[in-house]
Amino acid sequence: MRPAPGCLTSAVSELQRVTVLAGGVGGARFTRGLLAHLKDAHPDGAGGSRVAVTVVVNTGDDMTLDGLRICPDLDTVMYTLGGGISEEQGWGRDDESRRVSAEISAYGRGWDWFTLGDLDLATHIVRTDLLSGGATLSEVTEFLCRRWRPGATLLPMSDSPVETHVRVAEAVDEHPAGSLIHFEEWWVRYRAGVPATEFVQVGLENATAAPGVIEAIRGADIIVLPPSNPVVSVGTILAVPGVRDALRQTSARVVGVSPIIGGAAVRGMADACLSTIGVETSAKAVGVHYGARTAGGVIDGWLVDETDEDAVASLADAGLRARAVPLWMRDVDATSRMAEATLALALD
Ligand code: GDP
Ligand code: CA
């Protein structure tokens, strides 16, 4: 139920469940700020928050390398929320070394442009071992989180392998023009610099949402699309059969946070993904791309950075409640204020 104007405080105090649909670095940092805000604003008396947060994480970047199953976005969220992330990189473990990767390269195996840190490798070894013993990715994620205690429930978007591949427009190294390469190869090896014509989610047609995902969307009070890559992070989650419909039908408020500030992807190369699908790199265009639920889209509200304030009126014309606030995730405090503004927009 939409709270009546003026009833904001009582609506917030009833907040019970928030669900976030996240990619890696952007989704993880936003969720860390959200948890910090909820701990202060809705404490449980034991150092946490009484608001339950579920993070549905993109698994489209997953891959098998050196015989190991790697889940980059799940690990980024888990390490960030669990306190083990490398703050400088935004992904991988802090205090890391790369001796094992160097040894694998000496055998001429693996991808020489993709290094796995020694500490990080332990996660992949444990995950691969559990998967080969018959556990699902959801079960493995729950097991890994017993150690990291992220303060939120982490759910892979799907237990079936789904891998984002990129169709390259030009021949590059061993890849002919028009062939499909793994997203991580396009992103990390080629820094998204090879023109692409489309993203293909290999395995998607047979995939189903992981246990709890649809329920987390249907049963939430607020759903947040954090400032994650709208194409290959959130876009991939939305493509999992059933997810888009669940978002359209949920009684929760659905709000998004722009990953684009002043016409540029804040960190990374999201602009290359947006141009591939024909969406302009602007806060307004990404909001319109997600679209208002009242017009067949998936969000009700859209938060833009204060420098994009002039987009607010036209976003309103597109059926989106929009507001402009600082959206740079400089530190946990700034991100916590961003999360507070996100929840306020949802409950407005
Ligand atoms: P990835 O899977 O590691 O690429 O991470 P995500 O998909 O979750 O998020 C990547 C996106 O986060 C990038 O495309 C950026 O546009 C966005 N981003 C990174 N840092 C910030 C920030 O400080 N503020 C905002 N608004 N967006 C950010
Ligand atoms: Ca990712």
CSV table of C-alpha atoms and ligand atoms in Angstrom, one decimal:
chain,number,residue,atom,x,y,z
A,1,MET,CA,0.0,0.0,0.0
A,2,ARG,CA,1.2,3.4,-0.8
A,3,PRO,CA,1.5,5.5,2.3
A,4,ALA,CA,-0.5,8.6,2.5
A,5,PRO,CA,1.4,11.9,2.2
A,6,GLY,CA,2.7,12.9,5.6
A,7,CYS,CA,2.8,9.3,6.9
A,8,LEU,CA,6.5,8.8,5.8
A,9,THR,CA,7.8,8.1,9.3
A,10,SER,CA,5.3,5.4,10.1
A,11,ALA,CA,5.8,3.8,6.7
A,12,VAL,CA,9.6,3.7,7.3
A,13,SER,CA,9.2,2.3,10.8
A,14,GLU,CA,7.3,-0.6,9.3
A,15,LEU,CA,9.9,-1.4,6.8
A,16,GLN,CA,10.8,-5.1,7.0
A,17,ARG,CA,12.3,-6.4,3.8
A,18,VAL,CA,14.5,-4.8,1.2
A,19,THR,CA,15.7,-6.6,-1.9
A,20,VAL,CA,18.6,-5.4,-4.1
A,21,LEU,CA,19.3,-6.7,-7.6
A,22,ALA,CA,23.0,-6.3,-7.9
A,23,GLY,CA,26.1,-6.7,-10.1
A,24,GLY,CA,29.6,-6.6,-8.7
A,25,VAL,CA,31.4,-3.4,-7.5
A,26,GLY,CA,28.5,-0.9,-7.9
A,27,GLY,CA,25.9,-3.2,-6.3
A,28,ALA,CA,28.2,-4.3,-3.5
A,29,ARG,CA,29.2,-0.8,-2.5
A,30,PHE,CA,25.6,0.4,-2.6
A,31,THR,CA,24.5,-2.5,-0.4
A,32,ARG,CA,27.2,-1.9,2.1
A,33,GLY,CA,25.9,1.7,2.5
A,34,LEU,CA,22.3,0.4,2.7
A,35,LEU,CA,23.2,-1.9,5.5
A,36,ALA,CA,25.1,0.9,7.4
A,37,HIS,CA,22.0,3.1,7.0
A,38,LEU,CA,19.6,0.4,8.2
A,39,LYS,CA,21.7,-0.4,11.2
A,40,ASP,CA,21.5,3.2,12.3
A,41,ALA,CA,17.9,3.9,11.3
A,42,HIS,CA,16.3,0.6,12.2
A,43,PRO,CA,18.5,-1.1,14.8
A,44,ASP,CA,17.8,-4.5,16.1
A,45,GLY,CA,19.4,-3.8,19.5
A,46,ALA,CA,22.2,-6.4,18.8
A,47,GLY,CA,24.4,-4.3,16.5
A,48,GLY,CA,22.5,-5.1,13.3
A,49,SER,CA,19.2,-4.0,11.7
A,50,ARG,CA,15.8,-5.5,12.0
A,51,VAL,CA,15.3,-4.9,8.3
A,52,ALA,CA,16.1,-8.0,6.3
A,53,VAL,CA,18.1,-7.4,3.1
A,54,THR,CA,18.3,-9.9,0.3
A,55,VAL,CA,20.7,-9.3,-2.6
A,56,VAL,CA,20.0,-11.1,-5.8
A,57,VAL,CA,23.3,-11.2,-7.6
A,58,ASN,CA,24.1,-11.4,-11.3
A,59,THR,CA,25.8,-14.7,-12.3
A,60,GLY,CA,26.1,-13.8,-16.0
A,61,ASP,CA,29.8,-13.0,-15.6
A,62,ASP,CA,30.5,-16.5,-14.2
A,63,MET,CA,33.1,-18.7,-16.0
A,64,THR,CA,35.2,-21.8,-15.7
A,65,LEU,CA,38.9,-21.1,-15.6
A,66,ASP,CA,41.7,-23.5,-14.9
A,67,GLY,CA,39.0,-26.0,-14.0
A,68,LEU,CA,37.5,-23.7,-11.4
A,69,ARG,CA,34.1,-22.1,-11.3
A,70,ILE,CA,34.4,-18.4,-10.8
A,71,CYS,CA,31.5,-16.1,-9.8
A,72,PRO,CA,32.9,-12.6,-10.0
A,73,ASP,CA,29.9,-10.6,-8.9
A,74,LEU,CA,28.8,-13.0,-6.1
A,75,ASP,CA,32.4,-12.8,-4.7
A,76,THR,CA,32.6,-9.0,-5.0
A,77,VAL,CA,29.4,-8.7,-3.0
A,78,MET,CA,30.4,-11.3,-0.4
A,79,TYR,CA,33.9,-9.9,0.1
A,80,THR,CA,32.7,-6.3,0.2
A,81,LEU,CA,29.9,-6.9,2.8
A,82,GLY,CA,32.1,-9.4,4.7
A,83,GLY,CA,35.1,-7.1,5.1
A,84,GLY,CA,37.6,-8.9,2.9
A,85,ILE,CA,37.5,-6.8,-0.3
A,86,SER,CA,40.5,-5.0,-1.8
A,87,GLU,CA,39.3,-1.4,-1.5
A,88,GLU,CA,41.7,-0.1,-4.2
A,89,GLN,CA,40.5,-2.6,-6.8
A,90,GLY,CA,36.9,-2.8,-5.7
A,91,TRP,CA,37.1,-6.6,-6.4
A,92,GLY,CA,39.2,-9.5,-5.1
A,93,ARG,CA,40.8,-9.9,-1.7
A,94,ASP,CA,42.9,-7.4,0.2
A,95,ASP,CA,46.5,-8.3,1.1
A,96,GLU,CA,46.6,-10.6,-1.9
A,97,SER,CA,49.4,-12.4,-3.8
A,98,ARG,CA,49.5,-14.0,-7.2
A,99,ARG,CA,52.0,-16.8,-7.0
A,100,VAL,CA,49.6,-19.6,-8.0
A,101,SER,CA,48.5,-17.7,-11.2
A,102,ALA,CA,52.2,-17.2,-12.1
A,103,GLU,CA,52.7,-20.9,-11.8
A,104,ILE,CA,49.7,-21.7,-13.9
A,105,SER,CA,51.0,-19.3,-16.6
A,106,ALA,CA,54.4,-21.1,-16.5
A,107,TYR,CA,52.5,-24.2,-17.7
A,108,GLY,CA,51.0,-22.1,-20.5
A,109,ARG,CA,47.5,-22.7,-19.1
A,110,GLY,CA,44.7,-20.4,-18.1
A,111,TRP,CA,44.1,-16.9,-19.5
A,112,ASP,CA,47.2,-14.7,-19.2
A,113,TRP,CA,45.1,-11.6,-19.1
A,114,PHE,CA,43.0,-12.8,-16.1
A,115,THR,CA,44.9,-13.3,-12.8
A,116,LEU,CA,43.3,-15.0,-9.8
A,117,GLY,CA,44.8,-14.1,-6.5
A,118,ASP,CA,46.0,-16.8,-4.1
A,119,LEU,CA,43.5,-16.0,-1.4
A,120,ASP,CA,40.7,-15.7,-3.9
A,121,LEU,CA,41.6,-19.0,-5.4
A,122,ALA,CA,40.6,-20.7,-2.1
A,123,THR,CA,37.1,-19.5,-2.6
A,124,HIS,CA,37.0,-20.9,-6.1
A,125,ILE,CA,38.5,-24.3,-5.1
A,126,VAL,CA,35.9,-24.7,-2.3
A,127,ARG,CA,33.1,-23.6,-4.6
A,128,THR,CA,34.1,-26.0,-7.4
A,129,ASP,CA,34.6,-28.9,-5.0
A,130,LEU,CA,31.1,-28.4,-3.5
A,131,LEU,CA,29.5,-28.0,-7.0
A,132,SER,CA,31.2,-31.1,-8.2
A,133,GLY,CA,29.8,-32.9,-5.2
A,134,GLY,CA,26.3,-32.0,-6.3
A,135,ALA,CA,25.6,-28.8,-4.4
A,136,THR,CA,23.7,-26.1,-6.1
A,137,LEU,CA,25.2,-22.6,-6.5
A,138,SER,CA,22.6,-21.3,-4.0
A,139,GLU,CA,23.8,-23.9,-1.5
A,140,VAL,CA,27.4,-23.1,-2.2
A,141,THR,CA,26.8,-19.4,-1.7
A,142,GLU,CA,25.1,-20.0,1.6
A,143,PHE,CA,28.0,-22.1,2.7
A,144,LEU,CA,30.6,-19.5,1.7
A,145,CYS,CA,28.6,-16.8,3.4
A,146,ARG,CA,28.7,-18.7,6.7
A,147,ARG,CA,32.3,-17.6,6.9
A,148,TRP,CA,31.9,-14.1,5.5
A,149,ARG,CA,28.7,-13.1,7.4
A,150,PRO,CA,27.7,-10.4,4.9
A,151,GLY,CA,24.8,-9.2,7.0
A,152,ALA,CA,22.4,-9.8,4.1
A,153,THR,CA,21.1,-12.9,2.3
A,154,LEU,CA,23.0,-13.4,-1.0
A,155,LEU,CA,21.1,-15.3,-3.7
A,156,PRO,CA,22.6,-16.1,-7.1
A,157,MET,CA,20.0,-15.0,-9.8
A,158,SER,CA,20.0,-18.6,-11.0
A,159,ASP,CA,21.4,-22.0,-10.1
A,160,SER,CA,21.7,-22.9,-13.8
A,161,PRO,CA,24.9,-21.7,-15.5
A,162,VAL,CA,24.2,-18.5,-17.6
A,163,GLU,CA,27.1,-16.8,-19.2
A,164,THR,CA,27.1,-13.5,-21.0
A,165,HIS,CA,28.9,-13.6,-24.3
A,166,VAL,CA,29.6,-10.7,-26.6
A,167,ARG,CA,29.4,-10.7,-30.4
A,168,VAL,CA,32.5,-8.8,-31.7
A,169,ALA,CA,32.0,-6.7,-34.8
A,170,GLU,CA,35.6,-7.0,-35.9
A,171,ALA,CA,38.2,-9.8,-35.9
A,172,VAL,CA,40.5,-9.6,-32.9
A,173,ASP,CA,43.4,-11.9,-32.1
A,174,GLU,CA,42.1,-15.5,-32.6
A,175,HIS,CA,38.4,-14.4,-32.8
A,176,PRO,CA,36.9,-13.9,-36.2
A,177,ALA,CA,34.5,-11.0,-36.8
A,178,GLY,CA,31.0,-11.9,-35.7
A,179,SER,CA,32.1,-14.6,-33.2
A,180,LEU,CA,31.0,-14.7,-29.6
A,181,ILE,CA,33.5,-14.3,-26.8
A,182,HIS,CA,33.0,-14.5,-23.1
A,183,PHE,CA,32.0,-11.1,-21.5
A,184,GLU,CA,35.0,-11.2,-19.2
A,185,GLU,CA,37.4,-11.5,-22.2
A,186,TRP,CA,35.7,-8.5,-23.9
A,187,TRP,CA,35.8,-6.5,-20.7
A,188,VAL,CA,39.1,-7.4,-19.1
A,189,ARG,CA,41.3,-8.5,-22.1
A,190,TYR,CA,40.0,-5.9,-24.5
A,191,ARG,CA,38.8,-3.2,-22.0
A,192,ALA,CA,35.4,-3.2,-23.9
A,193,GLY,CA,37.3,-1.5,-26.8
A,194,VAL,CA,36.3,-4.0,-29.5
A,195,PRO,CA,33.0,-2.9,-31.1
A,196,ALA,CA,30.2,-5.3,-30.1
A,197,THR,CA,26.9,-5.9,-31.8
A,198,GLU,CA,25.0,-7.8,-29.1
A,199,PHE,CA,25.2,-9.6,-25.8
A,200,VAL,CA,24.0,-13.1,-25.7
A,201,GLN,CA,23.1,-14.9,-22.4
A,202,VAL,CA,24.2,-18.4,-23.1
A,203,GLY,CA,22.1,-20.9,-21.1
A,204,LEU,CA,19.4,-18.3,-20.3
A,205,GLU,CA,16.5,-20.1,-22.1
A,206,ASN,CA,16.9,-23.1,-19.9
A,207,ALA,CA,17.5,-21.1,-16.7
A,208,THR,CA,15.1,-20.6,-13.9
A,209,ALA,CA,15.4,-18.1,-11.0
A,210,ALA,CA,17.2,-19.6,-8.0
A,211,PRO,CA,15.2,-20.6,-5.0
A,212,GLY,CA,14.0,-17.5,-3.1
A,213,VAL,CA,14.6,-15.0,-5.9
A,214,ILE,CA,11.0,-14.6,-7.0
A,215,GLU,CA,9.8,-14.7,-3.4
A,216,ALA,CA,12.4,-12.0,-2.5
A,217,ILE,CA,10.8,-9.8,-5.2
A,218,ARG,CA,7.2,-10.6,-4.4
A,219,GLY,CA,7.6,-10.3,-0.6
A,220,ALA,CA,9.8,-7.2,-0.3
A,221,ASP,CA,8.6,-3.8,0.8
A,222,ILE,CA,11.2,-2.0,-1.3
A,223,ILE,CA,13.2,-3.3,-4.3
A,224,VAL,CA,16.3,-1.4,-5.3
A,225,LEU,CA,18.2,-1.5,-8.6
A,226,PRO,CA,21.5,-0.2,-7.3
A,227,PRO,CA,24.0,1.7,-9.5
A,228,SER,CA,25.1,-1.5,-11.2
A,229,ASN,CA,25.7,-1.9,-14.9
A,230,PRO,CA,22.2,-1.7,-16.5
A,231,VAL,CA,23.0,-4.0,-19.4
A,232,VAL,CA,25.3,-6.8,-18.2
A,233,SER,CA,24.5,-6.8,-14.4
A,234,VAL,CA,20.9,-5.7,-13.8
A,235,GLY,CA,19.9,-6.4,-17.4
A,236,THR,CA,21.0,-10.0,-17.1
A,237,ILE,CA,19.1,-10.5,-13.8
A,238,LEU,CA,15.9,-9.0,-15.5
A,239,ALA,CA,16.3,-11.5,-18.4
A,240,VAL,CA,16.0,-14.5,-16.1
A,241,PRO,CA,12.6,-16.0,-16.9
A,242,GLY,CA,10.0,-14.8,-14.3
A,243,VAL,CA,12.1,-12.0,-12.8
A,244,ARG,CA,10.7,-9.1,-15.0
A,245,ASP,CA,7.1,-10.3,-14.4
A,246,ALA,CA,7.6,-10.6,-10.7
A,247,LEU,CA,9.0,-7.0,-10.6
A,248,ARG,CA,6.0,-5.8,-12.6
A,249,GLN,CA,3.5,-7.5,-10.3
A,250,THR,CA,5.1,-7.0,-6.9
A,251,SER,CA,3.3,-4.7,-4.4
A,252,ALA,CA,6.8,-3.5,-3.4
A,253,ARG,CA,8.0,-0.1,-4.5
A,254,VAL,CA,10.8,-0.5,-7.1
A,255,VAL,CA,13.4,2.3,-7.2
A,256,GLY,CA,16.7,2.6,-9.1
A,257,VAL,CA,19.9,4.5,-8.6
A,258,SER,CA,21.7,5.9,-11.7
A,259,PRO,CA,25.1,4.4,-12.4
A,260,ILE,CA,25.6,7.3,-14.9
A,261,ILE,CA,26.6,10.7,-13.6
A,262,GLY,CA,27.0,13.7,-15.9
A,263,GLY,CA,26.9,11.5,-19.0
A,264,ALA,CA,29.6,9.1,-18.0
A,265,ALA,CA,29.9,5.8,-16.3
A,266,VAL,CA,31.4,6.7,-13.0
A,267,ARG,CA,33.9,3.8,-12.9
A,268,GLY,CA,34.4,1.2,-15.7
A,269,MET,CA,33.1,1.1,-19.2
A,270,ALA,CA,29.3,0.8,-18.9
A,271,ASP,CA,29.0,3.3,-21.8
A,272,ALA,CA,30.3,0.6,-24.2
A,273,CYS,CA,27.5,-1.8,-23.0
A,274,LEU,CA,24.8,0.9,-23.3
A,275,SER,CA,25.9,1.9,-26.8
A,276,THR,CA,25.8,-1.7,-27.9
A,277,ILE,CA,22.1,-1.9,-27.0
A,278,GLY,CA,21.4,1.5,-28.4
A,279,VAL,CA,20.9,3.4,-25.1
A,280,GLU,CA,22.5,6.8,-24.6
A,281,THR,CA,24.9,7.1,-21.7
A,282,SER,CA,22.9,9.5,-19.6
A,283,ALA,CA,21.1,9.2,-16.2
A,284,LYS,CA,17.8,10.0,-18.0
A,285,ALA,CA,18.2,7.5,-20.8
A,286,VAL,CA,19.0,4.7,-18.4
A,287,GLY,CA,16.0,5.5,-16.2
A,288,VAL,CA,13.8,5.5,-19.3
A,289,HIS,CA,15.4,2.3,-20.5
A,290,TYR,CA,14.2,0.6,-17.2
A,291,GLY,CA,10.9,2.3,-17.7
A,292,ALA,CA,8.0,3.2,-15.4
A,293,ARG,CA,6.0,0.2,-14.1
A,294,THR,CA,2.9,2.2,-15.0
A,295,ALA,CA,4.0,2.0,-18.7
A,296,GLY,CA,5.3,-1.6,-18.8
A,297,GLY,CA,8.7,-1.0,-17.3
A,298,VAL,CA,10.2,-2.2,-14.0
A,299,ILE,CA,10.7,0.8,-11.8
A,300,ASP,CA,8.6,3.5,-10.0
A,301,GLY,CA,11.4,5.9,-9.1
A,302,TRP,CA,14.8,6.9,-10.3
A,303,LEU,CA,17.5,8.6,-8.4
A,304,VAL,CA,19.9,10.8,-10.3
A,305,ASP,CA,23.0,12.7,-9.3
A,306,GLU,CA,22.6,16.4,-8.4
A,307,THR,CA,24.5,17.3,-11.5
A,308,ASP,CA,21.7,15.7,-13.5
A,309,GLU,CA,19.0,17.6,-11.8
A,310,ASP,CA,17.7,19.0,-15.1
A,311,ALA,CA,16.6,15.4,-16.0
A,312,VAL,CA,14.1,15.2,-13.1
A,313,ALA,CA,11.2,17.0,-14.9
A,314,SER,CA,11.5,14.9,-18.1
A,315,LEU,CA,11.8,11.7,-16.1
A,316,ALA,CA,8.5,12.7,-14.4
A,317,ASP,CA,7.0,13.1,-17.9
A,318,ALA,CA,8.1,9.5,-18.5
A,319,GLY,CA,6.1,8.4,-15.4
A,320,LEU,CA,9.1,8.1,-13.0
A,321,ARG,CA,9.3,9.8,-9.7
A,322,ALA,CA,12.8,11.2,-9.8
A,323,ARG,CA,15.0,13.1,-7.4
A,324,ALA,CA,18.6,14.5,-7.6
A,325,VAL,CA,21.0,13.8,-4.7
A,326,PRO,CA,24.8,13.2,-4.6
A,327,LEU,CA,25.4,9.8,-6.0
A,328,TRP,CA,29.2,9.4,-5.6
A,329,MET,CA,29.9,6.4,-3.4
A,330,ARG,CA,33.0,8.0,-2.0
A,331,ASP,CA,32.9,6.2,1.3
A,332,VAL,CA,30.4,4.3,3.5
A,333,ASP,CA,29.0,7.4,5.0
A,334,ALA,CA,28.2,9.1,1.6
A,335,THR,CA,26.8,5.8,0.4
A,336,SER,CA,24.7,5.4,3.5
A,337,ARG,CA,23.1,8.8,2.8
A,338,MET,CA,22.5,7.7,-0.8
A,339,ALA,CA,20.8,4.6,0.4
A,340,GLU,CA,18.6,6.7,2.8
A,341,ALA,CA,17.6,8.9,-0.1
A,342,THR,CA,16.8,5.8,-2.2
A,343,LEU,CA,14.5,4.4,0.5
A,344,ALA,CA,12.9,7.9,1.0
A,345,LEU,CA,12.2,8.0,-2.8
A,346,ALA,CA,10.6,4.6,-2.6
A,347,LEU,CA,8.3,5.6,0.3
A,348,ASP,CA,7.5,9.1,-1.0
B,1,GDP,P1,30.6,-4.8,-11.8
B,1,GDP,O1,29.8,-6.1,-12.0
B,1,GDP,O2,31.8,-5.0,-10.9
B,1,GDP,O3,30.9,-4.1,-13.1
B,1,GDP,O4,29.7,-3.9,-11.0
B,1,GDP,P2,28.2,-3.3,-11.1
B,1,GDP,O5,27.6,-3.8,-12.4
B,1,GDP,O6,27.5,-3.6,-9.8
B,1,GDP,O7,28.4,-1.8,-11.1
B,1,GDP,C1,29.2,-1.2,-12.1
B,1,GDP,C2,28.7,0.2,-12.3
B,1,GDP,O8,28.7,1.0,-11.1
B,1,GDP,C3,29.5,1.0,-13.2
B,1,GDP,O9,29.0,0.9,-14.5
B,1,GDP,C4,29.4,2.5,-12.7
B,1,GDP,O10,28.6,3.2,-13.6
B,1,GDP,C5,28.7,2.3,-11.4
B,1,GDP,N1,29.4,3.0,-10.3
B,1,GDP,C6,30.6,2.7,-9.8
B,1,GDP,N2,30.9,3.6,-8.8
B,1,GDP,C7,29.8,4.5,-8.7
B,1,GDP,C8,29.6,5.6,-7.8
B,1,GDP,O11,30.3,6.0,-7.0
B,1,GDP,N3,28.3,6.2,-8.0
B,1,GDP,C9,27.4,5.8,-9.0
B,1,GDP,N4,26.3,6.4,-9.1
B,1,GDP,N5,27.7,4.7,-9.8
B,1,GDP,C10,28.9,4.1,-9.6
B,2,CA,CA,30.1,-8.0,-13.1
